[in-house]
Amino acid sequence: VPIGFVSDHMEVLYDLDTEATAKAAELGLPVRRSATVGADPRFAAAVRDLVLERAAAERGTRAQRCFLGALGPSHDLCPIGCCPARAERPAAAGA
């Protein structure tokens, strides 16, 4: 799930807890609200580590790359042909 907001604020509270919940009830759909990470120190440490890793890469120094799983760290920028489109589509701006 992509991260949209990392902490609850009035917009999120209203959109999700009021509008989305009411619409789901109207449609007879169940709702489950995920908690946000907020000020969890583990999340803050993870963001800090990623910022320091990126800063080191921008300075041209070697940094310990963070990753989860057995595949190791990925690249920072996709090389050409890394993520080919599934179907030919015009660009959003038409160019």
CSV table of C-alpha atoms in Angstrom, one decimal:
chain,number,residue,atom,x,y,z
A,1,VAL,CA,0.0,0.0,0.0
A,2,PRO,CA,1.5,3.3,-0.9
A,3,ILE,CA,2.0,5.8,1.9
A,4,GLY,CA,-0.3,8.8,1.4
A,5,PHE,CA,-0.3,10.4,4.9
A,6,VAL,CA,1.9,9.2,7.7
A,7,SER,CA,-0.2,10.9,10.5
A,8,ASP,CA,-3.8,11.7,11.1
A,9,HIS,CA,-4.8,15.3,10.5
A,10,MET,CA,-8.2,16.9,10.0
A,11,GLU,CA,-8.4,16.3,6.3
A,12,VAL,CA,-7.7,12.6,6.6
A,13,LEU,CA,-10.0,12.3,9.7
A,14,TYR,CA,-12.9,13.9,7.8
A,15,ASP,CA,-12.3,12.2,4.5
A,16,LEU,CA,-11.9,8.7,5.9
A,17,ASP,CA,-13.7,8.7,9.1
A,18,THR,CA,-16.7,10.7,8.0
A,19,GLU,CA,-17.2,10.8,4.2
A,20,ALA,CA,-15.8,7.4,3.2
A,21,THR,CA,-17.4,5.6,6.2
A,22,ALA,CA,-20.8,7.1,5.4
A,23,LYS,CA,-20.5,6.2,1.7
A,24,ALA,CA,-19.5,2.6,2.6
A,25,ALA,CA,-22.5,2.3,4.9
A,26,GLU,CA,-24.7,3.7,2.1
A,27,LEU,CA,-23.4,1.0,-0.2
A,28,GLY,CA,-23.5,-1.7,2.4
A,29,LEU,CA,-19.7,-2.2,2.4
A,30,PRO,CA,-17.6,-3.0,5.4
A,31,VAL,CA,-15.0,-0.4,6.5
A,32,ARG,CA,-11.7,-1.0,8.2
A,33,ARG,CA,-9.5,1.9,9.1
A,34,SER,CA,-5.8,1.4,9.1
A,35,ALA,CA,-3.8,3.3,11.7
A,36,THR,CA,-1.1,5.8,10.6
A,37,VAL,CA,2.4,5.6,11.8
A,38,GLY,CA,2.4,9.0,13.3
A,39,ALA,CA,5.4,9.7,15.5
A,40,ASP,CA,6.5,6.1,15.9
A,41,PRO,CA,10.2,6.2,16.6
A,42,ARG,CA,10.8,3.2,14.3
A,43,PHE,CA,9.2,5.0,11.4
A,44,ALA,CA,11.2,8.2,12.1
A,45,ALA,CA,14.4,6.2,12.2
A,46,ALA,CA,13.6,4.5,8.9
A,47,VAL,CA,13.0,7.8,7.2
A,48,ARG,CA,16.2,9.2,8.7
A,49,ASP,CA,18.2,6.2,7.4
A,50,LEU,CA,16.8,6.6,3.9
A,51,VAL,CA,17.5,10.3,3.9
A,52,LEU,CA,21.1,9.7,5.0
A,53,GLU,CA,21.5,7.0,2.4
A,54,ARG,CA,20.2,9.3,-0.4
A,55,ALA,CA,22.5,12.2,0.8
A,56,ALA,CA,25.5,9.9,0.7
A,57,ALA,CA,24.7,8.7,-2.8
A,58,GLU,CA,24.3,12.4,-3.9
A,59,ARG,CA,27.7,13.2,-2.4
A,60,GLY,CA,29.2,10.3,-4.3
A,61,THR,CA,30.1,8.4,-1.1
A,62,ARG,CA,29.3,4.8,-0.4
A,63,ALA,CA,26.4,4.2,2.0
A,64,GLN,CA,25.0,1.0,3.5
A,65,ARG,CA,21.9,0.3,1.5
A,66,CYS,CA,18.8,-0.6,3.5
A,67,PHE,CA,16.6,-3.4,2.2
A,68,LEU,CA,14.2,-6.2,3.3
A,69,GLY,CA,14.1,-9.7,1.9
A,70,ALA,CA,16.6,-11.8,0.0
A,71,LEU,CA,16.9,-9.8,-3.2
A,72,GLY,CA,19.0,-7.1,-1.8
A,73,PRO,CA,18.7,-3.3,-2.5
A,74,SER,CA,17.3,-2.1,-5.7
A,75,HIS,CA,18.7,0.7,-7.9
A,76,ASP,CA,17.9,4.4,-7.1
A,77,LEU,CA,16.9,5.3,-10.7
A,78,CYS,CA,15.4,2.8,-13.1
A,79,PRO,CA,17.7,2.0,-15.9
A,80,ILE,CA,16.3,2.3,-19.5
A,81,GLY,CA,14.0,-0.6,-20.2
A,82,CYS,CA,13.6,-1.5,-16.5
A,83,CYS,CA,9.9,-0.8,-16.3
A,84,PRO,CA,8.4,-1.2,-19.8
A,85,ALA,CA,4.8,-0.1,-20.3
A,86,ARG,CA,2.4,-3.0,-20.6
A,87,ALA,CA,0.7,-1.4,-23.6
A,88,GLU,CA,1.5,1.5,-25.8
A,89,ARG,CA,-0.3,4.6,-24.6
A,90,PRO,CA,0.1,8.3,-25.5
A,91,ALA,CA,1.7,10.5,-22.9
A,92,ALA,CA,-0.6,12.5,-20.6
A,93,ALA,CA,0.5,15.7,-22.4
A,94,GLY,CA,0.2,14.1,-25.8
A,95,ALA,CA,3.9,14.3,-26.5
